[in-house]
Amino acid sequence: MDPGEPLESGGASGAAPVGTDRVVRVDAGEWGWTWAADADGRLHQVGLGPEGARAPVEVDPVWYPDAHPTWGGADPLRPPALRITHADGTTTTRLRLDRVERQSVGDDETVSVCAFDEVFNLRVRFHARTHRASGVLEQWVEIDHDEDGPVTLWDHDSIAPTFLVGPDAAITQFGGAGWADEWAWTTERLTPGTKVLDSLGGIQPHLQRAPVLLLEPNGPTDEESGDVVGCSIAWGGNTRFALDVRPRANEELRDLRVRAGANPLGAHYVLEAGDRFVSPTVAWTWAQGRQQLSDRFHRWTRDRVLRDPGRTRPIVVNNWESTFFDFDEARIIGLIDRAADLGADLFLLDDGWFGTTHPRDDDDAGLGDWDVDRRKLPGGLEVLVRSAEARGIRFGIWVEPEMVNPDSDLFEAHPDWVIRDGREPRLHRNQLALDPLLAEVRDFEVGVVDRVLAAAEGATYLKWDANRPVTDPGSRALPTDRQSNAWVDWVHATWDVMARVARAHPATEMMLCASGGGRTDHGTLRWFHEFWTSDNTDPVTRVRMQWACGHWLPMSATAAHVTAWGGRPLPFACAVALSARFGFDLDLDALDADGLAVCRRAVACARRTQDLVQHGRLRRLVSPVDGDRSRAALAFVSDDRGRAVVFAYQLEESTTEAPAIRMDGLDRDAAYTATVTDLTADPVELGPFTGAALADGVLGWNLTEPTSTRIVELVRSDAADPPGGGPGGVSRSATGTAP
Ligand code: DGJ
């Protein structure tokens, strides 16, 4: 219980609430925000940003607008973050501070601001949980009531902070045209008015827009400097960022209100007395420079989100792009052999292995029937698992437990298990989604994974896919006047299934996939080890996608497989996949000797560098999303600065002068040996170079051909040998000049 304390320096300046007498400070580590209750218990934001946990700043918004526009007198009309129709039909809410609770765990604390409506029996709790090791703050809202009937939540945002922004304030959103265009990078200047960035479809909304937002309140930033706010809605359903920009009279500065949470469009929530609405958690930070933003999100994702974050992820060989549905036992065993020959860690059998009365020979049948198709695989999954084990590699298996083809035994037995409204449900990829609000469906989905892992006894990896959005929303688990609740309840029900699966199979590594990167949010990822970034594996596009999603997620979780997509040179495709969680989805049987040699070099490189890529510090050096977008360079540096790997990519023809690669994060005085390869030949040793020379750009660009690459490994002279025994077959450069 926080008894409240007087505001420092005589209260907020400008149009601060008169009579402010109680403050709540949340110190997120190098930034924070401060709320204050005025004498009547009305809550205001009085500080936000680097100084926000200490000093008030000149903003005076109601900190969580509750649909009472004249509140406090000085507040402009605002779109509400919380909009409720109460049981008696009243459409406004007036919250007052009740108490503040603080709960500490180690260095961190959860601050809960408890408020209540001044007339109705309705309570709102605002929770803020710090993660000071990273500087990311998690916030969510809980609402309950004892009114004389249900209340309707029309808007139910998780946060609604207000920023004072400059005329060049900008936002970046991450989403493109849908399938195969995830993580497209769009930056725009903020102008007065309301801008809504939302997503729909429930099951794979991130195909439209990843639920993250980058805000530069004072204009463009770079890696090292400038105010940058990053915000992630940890929600496996539809999300909304609503940005409301208000000019100030005779000032360049503007007020920006950012509301973030579950998208309420079509998803107003009818809350019974005694029930509790829990909003998505929004994780956010205020950083100086984009490097710090990523450092923070990576650290927080590792500490609070991913399963087994310290475990180095395997080199995966997947069969999807090489076989699609068309394979048999001999073909798969052949691919397992090739994967083992190459030195991969794991073979992943994708879609198409199941369906008996309705064989899964295409995407139009069999989904839901999780028995092995013995026509294709007469020895069952066991034979494949044993074959992988005999070759010393692991086995993984694909499932899509939330879905069904109408052409399946499951649908014939349970046509009423699907998500649908009063119409005939529309097919998407010839399939329907099962309704997880039905307890029998949740049990079935958990059972699918149990059954499949039992049939593939010894399998240690599972790819969880979901290949359609919700288009005809409805659930027979809900009464007719509660149908809109489904959008929120489906997320919790699906998470319940995923949590049960993760608990039942703690040793199984799990990949999250939804038609590519349709599910990559920090909420759903809690039950997974990694995600499938996109079905688009054209390495030119992938460089930009991985660049974008690397702002929020560590590369240990970002799966990247070498494929034939785009017909790019194999060394280039390998080099792009090597800068994330590396694997192949290539017809290994079809490789000629040169191709095989390139893949072998790539696997050897992965062995030497995967600990850096997955657990080291990402440094972005040359951007493929700014300027002429023709080049990219990024590096990963070990915590002790003893080792690093640099990836440089010439993506397209350049129209600008080549940049130097200015290596960041090394010891300036130490000497580093450098080995360089483009994967067409074994690495060549160069240098040594001092950390200072590397920082000053001694590594020239030296790439001109589109889709060419260079990988430079740096080892400080006193550092231990890298894993994998050092670059095999290293030869000394004839000239000894910089690569
Ligand atoms: C979509 C996924 O993104 C692909 O990798 C593959 O697993 C297919 N589904 C299989 O249907």
PDB file of N, CA, C and O in Angstrom, residues 443-496:
ATOM      1  N   ASP A 443      -9.336 -30.267 -25.509  1.00  0.00           N
ATOM      2  CA  ASP A 443      -8.778 -31.580 -25.157  1.00  0.00           C
ATOM      3  C   ASP A 443      -8.286 -32.298 -26.413  1.00  0.00           C
ATOM      4  O   ASP A 443      -7.232 -32.940 -26.395  1.00  0.00           O
ATOM      5  N   PHE A 444      -9.054 -32.173 -27.481  1.00  0.00           N
ATOM      6  CA  PHE A 444      -8.640 -32.817 -28.737  1.00  0.00           C
ATOM      7  C   PHE A 444      -7.293 -32.264 -29.194  1.00  0.00           C
ATOM      8  O   PHE A 444      -6.394 -33.010 -29.568  1.00  0.00           O
ATOM      9  N   GLU A 445      -7.136 -30.946 -29.158  1.00  0.00           N
ATOM     10  CA  GLU A 445      -5.900 -30.327 -29.654  1.00  0.00           C
ATOM     11  C   GLU A 445      -4.692 -30.748 -28.825  1.00  0.00           C
ATOM     12  O   GLU A 445      -3.628 -31.060 -29.359  1.00  0.00           O
ATOM     13  N   VAL A 446      -4.875 -30.767 -27.512  1.00  0.00           N
ATOM     14  CA  VAL A 446      -3.780 -31.243 -26.655  1.00  0.00           C
ATOM     15  C   VAL A 446      -3.486 -32.706 -27.000  1.00  0.00           C
ATOM     16  O   VAL A 446      -2.321 -33.118 -27.123  1.00  0.00           O
ATOM     17  N   GLY A 447      -4.571 -33.469 -27.198  1.00  0.00           N
ATOM     18  CA  GLY A 447      -4.418 -34.893 -27.522  1.00  0.00           C
ATOM     19  C   GLY A 447      -3.717 -35.125 -28.848  1.00  0.00           C
ATOM     20  O   GLY A 447      -2.986 -36.105 -29.011  1.00  0.00           O
ATOM     21  N   VAL A 448      -3.922 -34.227 -29.822  1.00  0.00           N
ATOM     22  CA  VAL A 448      -3.237 -34.360 -31.116  1.00  0.00           C
ATOM     23  C   VAL A 448      -1.725 -34.392 -30.897  1.00  0.00           C
ATOM     24  O   VAL A 448      -1.011 -35.264 -31.404  1.00  0.00           O
ATOM     25  N   VAL A 449      -1.251 -33.452 -30.113  1.00  0.00           N
ATOM     26  CA  VAL A 449       0.201 -33.384 -29.894  1.00  0.00           C
ATOM     27  C   VAL A 449       0.670 -34.621 -29.128  1.00  0.00           C
ATOM     28  O   VAL A 449       1.682 -35.248 -29.482  1.00  0.00           O
ATOM     29  N   ASP A 450      -0.090 -35.012 -28.106  1.00  0.00           N
ATOM     30  CA  ASP A 450       0.294 -36.224 -27.354  1.00  0.00           C
ATOM     31  C   ASP A 450       0.393 -37.424 -28.288  1.00  0.00           C
ATOM     32  O   ASP A 450       1.362 -38.176 -28.254  1.00  0.00           O
ATOM     33  N   ARG A 451      -0.642 -37.566 -29.128  1.00  0.00           N
ATOM     34  CA  ARG A 451      -0.701 -38.725 -30.028  1.00  0.00           C
ATOM     35  C   ARG A 451       0.433 -38.721 -31.023  1.00  0.00           C
ATOM     36  O   ARG A 451       1.075 -39.730 -31.287  1.00  0.00           O
ATOM     37  N   VAL A 452       0.660 -37.559 -31.602  1.00  0.00           N
ATOM     38  CA  VAL A 452       1.683 -37.474 -32.647  1.00  0.00           C
ATOM     39  C   VAL A 452       3.063 -37.727 -32.046  1.00  0.00           C
ATOM     40  O   VAL A 452       3.881 -38.464 -32.608  1.00  0.00           O
ATOM     41  N   LEU A 453       3.310 -37.148 -30.878  1.00  0.00           N
ATOM     42  CA  LEU A 453       4.637 -37.366 -30.269  1.00  0.00           C
ATOM     43  C   LEU A 453       4.783 -38.805 -29.783  1.00  0.00           C
ATOM     44  O   LEU A 453       5.892 -39.346 -29.757  1.00  0.00           O
ATOM     45  N   ALA A 454       3.669 -39.436 -29.444  1.00  0.00           N
ATOM     46  CA  ALA A 454       3.756 -40.856 -29.074  1.00  0.00           C
ATOM     47  C   ALA A 454       4.033 -41.698 -30.316  1.00  0.00           C
ATOM     48  O   ALA A 454       4.845 -42.633 -30.291  1.00  0.00           O
ATOM     49  N   ALA A 455       3.381 -41.354 -31.436  1.00  0.00           N
ATOM     50  CA  ALA A 455       3.609 -42.112 -32.674  1.00  0.00           C
ATOM     51  C   ALA A 455       5.020 -41.888 -33.201  1.00  0.00           C
ATOM     52  O   ALA A 455       5.579 -42.754 -33.887  1.00  0.00           O
ATOM     53  N   ALA A 456       5.578 -40.737 -32.883  1.00  0.00           N
ATOM     54  CA  ALA A 456       6.949 -40.438 -33.325  1.00  0.00           C
ATOM     55  C   ALA A 456       7.855 -40.466 -32.097  1.00  0.00           C
ATOM     56  O   ALA A 456       8.616 -39.538 -31.851  1.00  0.00           O
ATOM     57  N   GLU A 457       7.753 -41.526 -31.335  1.00  0.00           N
ATOM     58  CA  GLU A 457       8.484 -41.586 -30.058  1.00  0.00           C
ATOM     59  C   GLU A 457       9.968 -41.329 -30.286  1.00  0.00           C
ATOM     60  O   GLU A 457      10.585 -41.961 -31.153  1.00  0.00           O
ATOM     61  N   GLY A 458      10.507 -40.407 -29.537  1.00  0.00           N
ATOM     62  CA  GLY A 458      11.903 -40.024 -29.744  1.00  0.00           C
ATOM     63  C   GLY A 458      12.018 -38.687 -30.460  1.00  0.00           C
ATOM     64  O   GLY A 458      13.085 -38.071 -30.454  1.00  0.00           O
ATOM     65  N   ALA A 459      10.919 -38.217 -31.065  1.00  0.00           N
ATOM     66  CA  ALA A 459      10.946 -36.884 -31.691  1.00  0.00           C
ATOM     67  C   ALA A 459      11.132 -35.834 -30.591  1.00  0.00           C
ATOM     68  O   ALA A 459      10.550 -35.951 -29.513  1.00  0.00           O
ATOM     69  N   THR A 460      11.944 -34.827 -30.876  1.00  0.00           N
ATOM     70  CA  THR A 460      12.239 -33.831 -29.833  1.00  0.00           C
ATOM     71  C   THR A 460      11.928 -32.413 -30.301  1.00  0.00           C
ATOM     72  O   THR A 460      12.375 -31.440 -29.680  1.00  0.00           O
ATOM     73  N   TYR A 461      11.179 -32.303 -31.381  1.00  0.00           N
ATOM     74  CA  TYR A 461      10.926 -30.971 -31.959  1.00  0.00           C
ATOM     75  C   TYR A 461       9.556 -31.008 -32.617  1.00  0.00           C
ATOM     76  O   TYR A 461       9.188 -31.998 -33.259  1.00  0.00           O
ATOM     77  N   LEU A 462       8.813 -29.909 -32.471  1.00  0.00           N
ATOM     78  CA  LEU A 462       7.459 -29.841 -33.010  1.00  0.00           C
ATOM     79  C   LEU A 462       7.260 -28.492 -33.678  1.00  0.00           C
ATOM     80  O   LEU A 462       7.540 -27.452 -33.079  1.00  0.00           O
ATOM     81  N   LYS A 463       6.776 -28.516 -34.917  1.00  0.00           N
ATOM     82  CA  LYS A 463       6.406 -27.263 -35.592  1.00  0.00           C
ATOM     83  C   LYS A 463       4.891 -27.138 -35.526  1.00  0.00           C
ATOM     84  O   LYS A 463       4.179 -28.008 -36.023  1.00  0.00           O
ATOM     85  N   TRP A 464       4.415 -26.065 -34.933  1.00  0.00           N
ATOM     86  CA  TRP A 464       2.971 -25.842 -34.711  1.00  0.00           C
ATOM     87  C   TRP A 464       2.512 -24.776 -35.698  1.00  0.00           C
ATOM     88  O   TRP A 464       2.879 -23.617 -35.573  1.00  0.00           O
ATOM     89  N   ASP A 465       1.682 -25.185 -36.643  1.00  0.00           N
ATOM     90  CA  ASP A 465       1.275 -24.310 -37.737  1.00  0.00           C
ATOM     91  C   ASP A 465      -0.200 -23.927 -37.592  1.00  0.00           C
ATOM     92  O   ASP A 465      -0.957 -24.568 -36.853  1.00  0.00           O
ATOM     93  N   ALA A 466      -0.645 -22.912 -38.293  1.00  0.00           N
ATOM     94  CA  ALA A 466      -2.059 -22.493 -38.306  1.00  0.00           C
ATOM     95  C   ALA A 466      -2.268 -21.700 -39.589  1.00  0.00           C
ATOM     96  O   ALA A 466      -1.756 -20.596 -39.711  1.00  0.00           O
ATOM     97  N   ASN A 467      -3.016 -22.278 -40.527  1.00  0.00           N
ATOM     98  CA  ASN A 467      -3.001 -21.743 -41.886  1.00  0.00           C
ATOM     99  C   ASN A 467      -4.286 -21.086 -42.360  1.00  0.00           C
ATOM    100  O   ASN A 467      -4.564 -21.080 -43.556  1.00  0.00           O
ATOM    101  N   ARG A 468      -5.053 -20.535 -41.462  1.00  0.00           N
ATOM    102  CA  ARG A 468      -6.162 -19.707 -41.928  1.00  0.00           C
ATOM    103  C   ARG A 468      -6.553 -18.710 -40.836  1.00  0.00           C
ATOM    104  O   ARG A 468      -6.358 -18.968 -39.649  1.00  0.00           O
ATOM    105  N   PRO A 469      -7.104 -17.582 -41.267  1.00  0.00           N
ATOM    106  CA  PRO A 469      -7.654 -16.642 -40.282  1.00  0.00           C
ATOM    107  C   PRO A 469      -9.099 -17.006 -39.950  1.00  0.00           C
ATOM    108  O   PRO A 469      -9.694 -17.876 -40.583  1.00  0.00           O
ATOM    109  N   VAL A 470      -9.666 -16.332 -38.980  1.00  0.00           N
ATOM    110  CA  VAL A 470     -11.099 -16.461 -38.682  1.00  0.00           C
ATOM    111  C   VAL A 470     -11.844 -15.490 -39.586  1.00  0.00           C
ATOM    112  O   VAL A 470     -11.507 -14.301 -39.630  1.00  0.00           O
ATOM    113  N   THR A 471     -12.842 -16.004 -40.303  1.00  0.00           N
ATOM    114  CA  THR A 471     -13.597 -15.131 -41.213  1.00  0.00           C
ATOM    115  C   THR A 471     -15.082 -15.036 -40.858  1.00  0.00           C
ATOM    116  O   THR A 471     -15.742 -14.078 -41.215  1.00  0.00           O
ATOM    117  N   ASP A 472     -15.611 -16.045 -40.197  1.00  0.00           N
ATOM    118  CA  ASP A 472     -17.036 -16.035 -39.850  1.00  0.00           C
ATOM    119  C   ASP A 472     -17.140 -16.271 -38.348  1.00  0.00           C
ATOM    120  O   ASP A 472     -17.463 -17.368 -37.904  1.00  0.00           O
ATOM    121  N   PRO A 473     -16.833 -15.231 -37.557  1.00  0.00           N
ATOM    122  CA  PRO A 473     -16.641 -15.452 -36.130  1.00  0.00           C
ATOM    123  C   PRO A 473     -17.930 -15.830 -35.412  1.00  0.00           C
ATOM    124  O   PRO A 473     -18.957 -15.174 -35.562  1.00  0.00           O
ATOM    125  N   GLY A 474     -17.847 -16.884 -34.642  1.00  0.00           N
ATOM    126  CA  GLY A 474     -18.994 -17.292 -33.847  1.00  0.00           C
ATOM    127  C   GLY A 474     -18.637 -18.531 -33.062  1.00  0.00           C
ATOM    128  O   GLY A 474     -17.798 -19.325 -33.485  1.00  0.00           O
ATOM    129  N   SER A 475     -19.262 -18.659 -31.898  1.00  0.00           N
ATOM    130  CA  SER A 475     -18.965 -19.818 -31.064  1.00  0.00           C
ATOM    131  C   SER A 475     -20.233 -20.286 -30.396  1.00  0.00           C
ATOM    132  O   SER A 475     -20.952 -19.481 -29.782  1.00  0.00           O
ATOM    133  N   ARG A 476     -20.489 -21.596 -30.483  1.00  0.00           N
ATOM    134  CA  ARG A 476     -21.676 -22.083 -29.773  1.00  0.00           C
ATOM    135  C   ARG A 476     -21.399 -22.239 -28.279  1.00  0.00           C
ATOM    136  O   ARG A 476     -22.289 -22.577 -27.516  1.00  0.00           O
ATOM    137  N   ALA A 477     -20.161 -21.966 -27.866  1.00  0.00           N
ATOM    138  CA  ALA A 477     -19.865 -21.980 -26.433  1.00  0.00           C
ATOM    139  C   ALA A 477     -20.358 -20.696 -25.761  1.00  0.00           C
ATOM    140  O   ALA A 477     -20.394 -20.614 -24.538  1.00  0.00           O
ATOM    141  N   LEU A 478     -20.714 -19.703 -26.571  1.00  0.00           N
ATOM    142  CA  LEU A 478     -21.133 -18.418 -26.001  1.00  0.00           C
ATOM    143  C   LEU A 478     -22.593 -18.147 -26.334  1.00  0.00           C
ATOM    144  O   LEU A 478     -23.060 -18.492 -27.427  1.00  0.00           O
ATOM    145  N   PRO A 479     -23.335 -17.492 -25.419  1.00  0.00           N
ATOM    146  CA  PRO A 479     -24.712 -17.122 -25.735  1.00  0.00           C
ATOM    147  C   PRO A 479     -24.762 -16.109 -26.877  1.00  0.00           C
ATOM    148  O   PRO A 479     -23.748 -15.459 -27.178  1.00  0.00           O
ATOM    149  N   THR A 480     -25.922 -15.980 -27.475  1.00  0.00           N
ATOM    150  CA  THR A 480     -26.033 -15.128 -28.671  1.00  0.00           C
ATOM    151  C   THR A 480     -25.601 -13.684 -28.399  1.00  0.00           C
ATOM    152  O   THR A 480     -25.027 -13.037 -29.265  1.00  0.00           O
ATOM    153  N   ASP A 481     -25.860 -13.174 -27.197  1.00  0.00           N
ATOM    154  CA  ASP A 481     -25.505 -11.776 -26.928  1.00  0.00           C
ATOM    155  C   ASP A 481     -24.076 -11.622 -26.400  1.00  0.00           C
ATOM    156  O   ASP A 481     -23.710 -10.570 -25.902  1.00  0.00           O
ATOM    157  N   ARG A 482     -23.268 -12.698 -26.469  1.00  0.00           N
ATOM    158  CA  ARG A 482     -21.865 -12.612 -26.023  1.00  0.00           C
ATOM    159  C   ARG A 482     -20.909 -12.998 -27.156  1.00  0.00           C
ATOM    160  O   ARG A 482     -19.748 -13.275 -26.916  1.00  0.00           O
ATOM    161  N   GLN A 483     -21.413 -13.081 -28.398  1.00  0.00           N
ATOM    162  CA  GLN A 483     -20.579 -13.588 -29.491  1.00  0.00           C
ATOM    163  C   GLN A 483     -19.311 -12.753 -29.709  1.00  0.00           C
ATOM    164  O   GLN A 483     -18.266 -13.273 -30.074  1.00  0.00           O
ATOM    165  N   SER A 484     -19.411 -11.440 -29.455  1.00  0.00           N
ATOM    166  CA  SER A 484     -18.233 -10.603 -29.711  1.00  0.00           C
ATOM    167  C   SER A 484     -17.102 -10.886 -28.714  1.00  0.00           C
ATOM    168  O   SER A 484     -15.954 -10.519 -28.951  1.00  0.00           O
ATOM    169  N   ASN A 485     -17.420 -11.550 -27.595  1.00  0.00           N
ATOM    170  CA  ASN A 485     -16.369 -11.893 -26.627  1.00  0.00           C
ATOM    171  C   ASN A 485     -15.388 -12.911 -27.199  1.00  0.00           C
ATOM    172  O   ASN A 485     -14.277 -13.070 -26.681  1.00  0.00           O
ATOM    173  N   ALA A 486     -15.831 -13.626 -28.232  1.00  0.00           N
ATOM    174  CA  ALA A 486     -15.023 -14.743 -28.722  1.00  0.00           C
ATOM    175  C   ALA A 486     -13.613 -14.303 -29.104  1.00  0.00           C
ATOM    176  O   ALA A 486     -12.643 -15.016 -28.850  1.00  0.00           O
ATOM    177  N   TRP A 487     -13.481 -13.105 -29.694  1.00  0.00           N
ATOM    178  CA  TRP A 487     -12.158 -12.682 -30.187  1.00  0.00           C
ATOM    179  C   TRP A 487     -11.118 -12.665 -29.073  1.00  0.00           C
ATOM    180  O   TRP A 487      -9.962 -13.000 -29.287  1.00  0.00           O
ATOM    181  N   VAL A 488     -11.546 -12.227 -27.901  1.00  0.00           N
ATOM    182  CA  VAL A 488     -10.623 -12.198 -26.756  1.00  0.00           C
ATOM    183  C   VAL A 488     -10.519 -13.595 -26.135  1.00  0.00           C
ATOM    184  O   VAL A 488      -9.433 -14.101 -25.843  1.00  0.00           O
ATOM    185  N   ASP A 489     -11.669 -14.241 -25.968  1.00  0.00           N
ATOM    186  CA  ASP A 489     -11.663 -15.547 -25.293  1.00  0.00           C
ATOM    187  C   ASP A 489     -10.903 -16.601 -26.105  1.00  0.00           C
ATOM    188  O   ASP A 489     -10.288 -17.496 -25.526  1.00  0.00           O
ATOM    189  N   TRP A 490     -10.958 -16.491 -27.431  1.00  0.00           N
ATOM    190  CA  TRP A 490     -10.222 -17.467 -28.252  1.00  0.00           C
ATOM    191  C   TRP A 490      -8.725 -17.429 -27.967  1.00  0.00           C
ATOM    192  O   TRP A 490      -8.059 -18.456 -27.961  1.00  0.00           O
ATOM    193  N   VAL A 491      -8.220 -16.232 -27.744  1.00  0.00           N
ATOM    194  CA  VAL A 491      -6.773 -16.124 -27.485  1.00  0.00           C
ATOM    195  C   VAL A 491      -6.435 -16.841 -26.183  1.00  0.00           C
ATOM    196  O   VAL A 491      -5.511 -17.666 -26.119  1.00  0.00           O
ATOM    197  N   HIS A 492      -7.214 -16.557 -25.147  1.00  0.00           N
ATOM    198  CA  HIS A 492      -6.922 -17.211 -23.861  1.00  0.00           C
ATOM    199  C   HIS A 492      -7.089 -18.721 -23.961  1.00  0.00           C
ATOM    200  O   HIS A 492      -6.298 -19.486 -23.386  1.00  0.00           O
ATOM    201  N   ALA A 493      -8.110 -19.169 -24.701  1.00  0.00           N
ATOM    202  CA  ALA A 493      -8.340 -20.620 -24.828  1.00  0.00           C
ATOM    203  C   ALA A 493      -7.195 -21.285 -25.598  1.00  0.00           C
ATOM    204  O   ALA A 493      -6.735 -22.373 -25.241  1.00  0.00           O
ATOM    205  N   THR A 494      -6.713 -20.608 -26.645  1.00  0.00           N
ATOM    206  CA  THR A 494      -5.601 -21.169 -27.426  1.00  0.00           C
ATOM    207  C   THR A 494      -4.333 -21.202 -26.585  1.00  0.00           C
ATOM    208  O   THR A 494      -3.564 -22.173 -26.616  1.00  0.00           O
ATOM    209  N   TRP A 495      -4.119 -20.149 -25.827  1.00  0.00           N
ATOM    210  CA  TRP A 495      -2.948 -20.134 -24.935  1.00  0.00           C
ATOM    211  C   TRP A 495      -3.048 -21.244 -23.885  1.00  0.00           C
ATOM    212  O   TRP A 495      -2.048 -21.841 -23.504  1.00  0.00           O
ATOM    213  N   ASP A 496      -4.274 -21.522 -23.458  1.00  0.00           N
ATOM    214  CA  ASP A 496      -4.462 -22.608 -22.493  1.00  0.00           C
ATOM    215  C   ASP A 496      -3.996 -23.933 -23.117  1.00  0.00           C
ATOM    216  O   ASP A 496      -3.278 -24.717 -22.486  1.00  0.00           O
TER     217      ASP A 496
END
